[in-house]
Amino acid sequence: MASLDNTGWSLPGLLVAVLLVFELGVLQICGLEVSTGKVSRVEAMNGSTVLLPCTYSSCIGIYKLAFNWHFNDNGTMIKLCEGEVHSEGVEPKVKVEHKRVEFVGSSKTNNISILLWNITFEDDGDYTCFAVNPKEKFRNHSTIFTLKVVDQMSEVDNTLTVIIGSVLGGVIGLVIIVMVIKALVVQFLLKDDEKNKECLVNASGNDNTENGLTGAKADNKGTPKEEKCQKGLK
């Protein structure tokens, strides 16, 4: 006979309830999801070809994943294509039901995207990507991609970008000029320092000669270069 706790639950029943809550939590956290990526709306020129992106994911895995695409035509859902991914890594079987639709997805990348060729203004609207996974007790999920058809692309105001670029260019140019001037000043100072050192060495040699350190008679008259160095030192 199963034991009962103070709440009236039997132990097996309590375990089943815990497992059920856990299973529902796992399904909720990492169950089937479909997504159009970071961009869920695109603006395209009349007559161009547009990619309608959709990918699926599930940490539980898939089995006989069924999916389809629909276009919302003023409240009427028009089926564009449908297909099934039998299992992981198996390419889907797809049935296209619109003459300007091409399936470009692959199960290798969990991709069920489609191309819409030669779009017209009548193609403007919402496109729904739907999928259901029997492996997750037929959990399903959908996402909407919005297409805006225009006769010409809207101009992007690049004024701020131009201003920022000009300011950055000016700052970089100023930094380069300052660095060049600094390099020239340092080079000039180094050359002047070398001349001063040379003058000091020559002056020291002359003093030693006059004091008889070299054993030769000194000539009191210096060379033009030595006189120039002495003037520079003064």
Coordinates of C-alpha atoms in Angstrom, one line a residue:
M1 CA 0.0 0.0 0.0
A2 CA 1.4 3.4 -1.0
S3 CA 2.2 5.8 1.8
L4 CA 0.6 9.2 2.0
D5 CA 2.2 12.4 3.2
N6 CA 0.4 15.2 5.0
T7 CA -0.8 16.7 1.7
G8 CA -2.5 13.5 0.6
W9 CA 0.0 12.8 -2.1
S10 CA 1.3 9.2 -2.4
L11 CA 5.1 8.9 -3.0
P12 CA 4.8 7.5 -6.5
G13 CA 2.3 10.2 -7.4
L14 CA 4.7 12.8 -6.0
L15 CA 7.6 11.5 -8.1
V16 CA 5.5 11.5 -11.2
A17 CA 4.4 15.1 -10.6
V18 CA 8.1 16.1 -10.1
L19 CA 9.2 14.4 -13.2
L20 CA 6.3 16.0 -15.2
V21 CA 7.2 19.5 -13.9
F22 CA 10.9 18.8 -14.7
E23 CA 10.0 17.6 -18.2
L24 CA 7.8 20.6 -18.9
G25 CA 10.6 22.9 -17.7
V26 CA 13.1 21.3 -20.0
L27 CA 10.8 21.6 -22.9
Q28 CA 10.1 25.2 -22.1
I29 CA 13.8 26.1 -21.8
C30 CA 15.3 24.3 -24.7
G31 CA 12.5 23.1 -26.8
L32 CA 11.8 23.7 -30.5
E33 CA 12.3 27.3 -31.7
V34 CA 12.3 28.8 -35.2
S35 CA 13.9 32.2 -35.9
T36 CA 14.5 34.7 -38.7
G37 CA 17.7 35.8 -37.1
K38 CA 18.6 39.3 -36.0
V39 CA 16.6 40.9 -38.9
S40 CA 12.9 40.2 -39.0
R41 CA 12.1 43.0 -41.6
V42 CA 13.6 43.8 -44.9
E43 CA 13.0 46.5 -47.6
A44 CA 13.5 45.3 -51.2
M45 CA 13.1 46.7 -54.7
N46 CA 10.2 45.8 -56.9
G47 CA 11.3 43.0 -59.3
S48 CA 14.2 41.8 -57.1
T49 CA 14.7 38.5 -55.4
V50 CA 14.5 38.2 -51.6
L51 CA 15.7 35.6 -49.1
L52 CA 13.1 34.8 -46.4
P53 CA 15.3 33.4 -43.6
C54 CA 14.2 30.8 -41.1
T55 CA 16.2 28.3 -38.9
Y56 CA 15.1 25.8 -36.3
S57 CA 16.8 24.6 -33.1
S58 CA 16.1 22.0 -30.4
C59 CA 18.4 20.6 -27.7
I60 CA 16.1 17.6 -27.4
G61 CA 16.5 16.7 -31.1
I62 CA 14.0 16.3 -33.9
Y63 CA 12.1 13.5 -35.6
K64 CA 9.8 14.1 -38.5
L65 CA 9.9 17.8 -38.1
A66 CA 7.1 19.3 -40.2
F67 CA 7.4 22.9 -41.4
N68 CA 5.7 25.4 -43.7
W69 CA 5.7 28.9 -45.0
H70 CA 2.5 31.1 -45.3
F71 CA 1.9 34.5 -46.7
N72 CA -0.7 36.7 -45.0
D73 CA -2.7 38.2 -47.8
N74 CA -5.0 40.6 -46.1
G75 CA -6.1 38.0 -43.5
T76 CA -6.0 35.0 -45.9
M77 CA -3.1 32.7 -45.2
I78 CA -1.6 31.4 -48.5
K79 CA 0.6 28.4 -48.3
L80 CA 3.9 28.9 -50.1
C81 CA 5.6 25.6 -49.3
E82 CA 5.7 22.7 -46.8
G83 CA 8.2 20.0 -45.9
E84 CA 9.5 17.5 -43.4
V85 CA 12.9 16.8 -41.9
H86 CA 12.8 13.1 -41.0
S87 CA 15.8 13.2 -38.7
E88 CA 19.0 15.1 -37.9
G89 CA 21.2 15.4 -40.9
V90 CA 18.6 14.1 -43.4
E91 CA 17.7 16.6 -46.1
P92 CA 14.1 17.6 -46.0
K93 CA 11.4 16.6 -48.5
V94 CA 9.8 19.8 -49.7
K95 CA 6.7 20.6 -51.7
V96 CA 6.6 24.1 -53.2
E97 CA 3.2 25.5 -53.9
H98 CA 4.1 28.9 -55.3
K99 CA 5.7 29.4 -58.8
R100 CA 8.1 32.1 -57.6
V101 CA 9.2 30.3 -54.4
E102 CA 12.4 28.3 -54.2
F103 CA 13.5 26.3 -51.1
V104 CA 17.1 26.9 -50.3
G105 CA 17.4 25.4 -46.8
S106 CA 19.4 22.4 -45.5
S107 CA 19.2 20.2 -42.5
K108 CA 23.0 20.4 -42.1
T109 CA 22.5 24.0 -40.9
N110 CA 19.0 23.6 -39.5
N111 CA 17.9 25.9 -42.3
I112 CA 14.4 26.1 -43.8
S113 CA 14.7 29.4 -45.7
I114 CA 13.1 30.2 -49.0
L115 CA 13.7 32.6 -51.9
L116 CA 11.0 34.7 -53.4
W117 CA 11.7 35.6 -57.0
N118 CA 10.7 38.7 -58.9
I119 CA 8.8 40.3 -56.1
T120 CA 5.9 42.7 -56.8
F121 CA 4.0 45.2 -54.7
E122 CA 1.4 42.4 -54.0
D123 CA 4.1 40.5 -52.2
D124 CA 4.3 43.2 -49.5
G125 CA 3.4 41.9 -46.1
D126 CA 4.1 39.2 -43.4
Y127 CA 5.5 35.8 -44.0
T128 CA 5.2 33.1 -41.3
C129 CA 7.6 30.3 -40.8
F130 CA 6.0 27.4 -38.8
A131 CA 7.4 24.2 -37.5
V132 CA 6.2 21.3 -35.3
N133 CA 8.3 18.5 -33.7
P134 CA 6.6 15.2 -32.8
K135 CA 9.6 14.2 -30.7
E136 CA 8.6 17.0 -28.2
K137 CA 5.0 15.9 -27.9
F138 CA 4.2 18.0 -31.0
R139 CA 5.6 21.2 -29.7
N140 CA 5.3 23.9 -32.3
H141 CA 6.7 27.3 -32.8
S142 CA 6.5 30.1 -35.5
T143 CA 8.1 33.4 -36.4
I144 CA 7.1 36.2 -38.7
F145 CA 9.3 37.9 -41.4
T146 CA 8.0 41.2 -42.9
L147 CA 8.7 42.2 -46.4
K148 CA 8.4 45.8 -47.6
V149 CA 8.3 46.2 -51.4
V150 CA 9.4 49.7 -52.7
D151 CA 10.0 51.2 -56.1
Q152 CA 13.2 52.8 -54.9
M153 CA 15.4 52.3 -51.9
S154 CA 15.2 55.0 -49.2
E155 CA 18.2 57.3 -49.0
V156 CA 20.3 56.9 -45.9
D157 CA 21.3 60.2 -44.3
N158 CA 25.1 60.0 -44.0
T159 CA 25.5 63.6 -42.6
L160 CA 26.5 62.4 -39.2
T161 CA 28.8 59.8 -40.6
V162 CA 30.6 62.4 -42.8
I163 CA 31.0 64.8 -39.8
I164 CA 32.4 62.1 -37.6
G165 CA 34.8 61.0 -40.4
S166 CA 35.9 64.5 -41.0
V167 CA 36.6 65.1 -37.3
L168 CA 38.5 61.9 -37.0
G169 CA 40.5 62.6 -40.1
G170 CA 41.4 66.1 -38.8
V171 CA 42.5 64.7 -35.4
I172 CA 44.6 62.0 -37.0
G173 CA 46.2 64.6 -39.3
L174 CA 47.0 66.9 -36.4
V175 CA 48.5 64.0 -34.5
I176 CA 50.7 63.1 -37.4
I177 CA 51.9 66.8 -37.8
V178 CA 52.7 67.0 -34.1
M179 CA 54.7 63.8 -34.3
V180 CA 56.7 65.0 -37.3
I181 CA 57.5 68.3 -35.7
K182 CA 58.5 66.5 -32.5
A183 CA 60.8 64.2 -34.5
L184 CA 62.5 67.2 -36.3
V185 CA 63.0 69.1 -33.0
V186 CA 64.6 66.0 -31.3
Q187 CA 66.9 65.5 -34.3
F188 CA 68.0 69.1 -34.2
L189 CA 68.7 69.0 -30.5
L190 CA 70.7 65.8 -30.9
K191 CA 72.8 67.4 -33.6
D192 CA 73.4 70.5 -31.5
D193 CA 74.3 68.3 -28.5
E194 CA 76.9 66.4 -30.6
K195 CA 78.5 69.7 -31.8
N196 CA 78.8 70.9 -28.2
K197 CA 80.4 67.6 -27.1
E198 CA 82.9 67.9 -30.0
C199 CA 83.7 71.4 -28.9
L200 CA 84.3 70.3 -25.4
V201 CA 86.6 67.5 -26.5
N202 CA 88.6 69.9 -28.7
A203 CA 88.9 72.5 -25.9
S204 CA 90.0 69.8 -23.5
G205 CA 92.7 68.7 -25.9
N206 CA 94.0 72.2 -26.3
D207 CA 94.3 72.7 -22.6
N208 CA 96.3 69.5 -22.2
T209 CA 98.7 70.6 -24.9
E210 CA 99.2 74.1 -23.4
N211 CA 100.0 72.5 -20.0
G212 CA 102.7 70.3 -21.6
L213 CA 100.9 67.0 -21.0
T214 CA 101.7 65.8 -24.5
G215 CA 105.4 66.9 -24.4
A216 CA 105.0 69.3 -27.3
K217 CA 105.0 73.1 -27.6
A218 CA 101.5 74.5 -27.7
D219 CA 100.4 77.0 -30.3
N220 CA 98.2 79.7 -28.6
K221 CA 96.3 80.4 -31.8
G222 CA 93.4 78.0 -32.3
T223 CA 92.0 76.8 -35.6
P224 CA 88.9 78.5 -37.1
K225 CA 86.8 75.5 -36.1
E226 CA 88.0 75.6 -32.5
E227 CA 87.4 79.4 -32.4
K228 CA 83.8 78.8 -33.7
C229 CA 83.3 76.1 -31.0
Q230 CA 84.5 78.4 -28.3
K231 CA 82.1 81.1 -29.4
G232 CA 79.3 78.6 -29.4
L233 CA 80.2 77.5 -25.9
K234 CA 80.2 81.0 -24.7

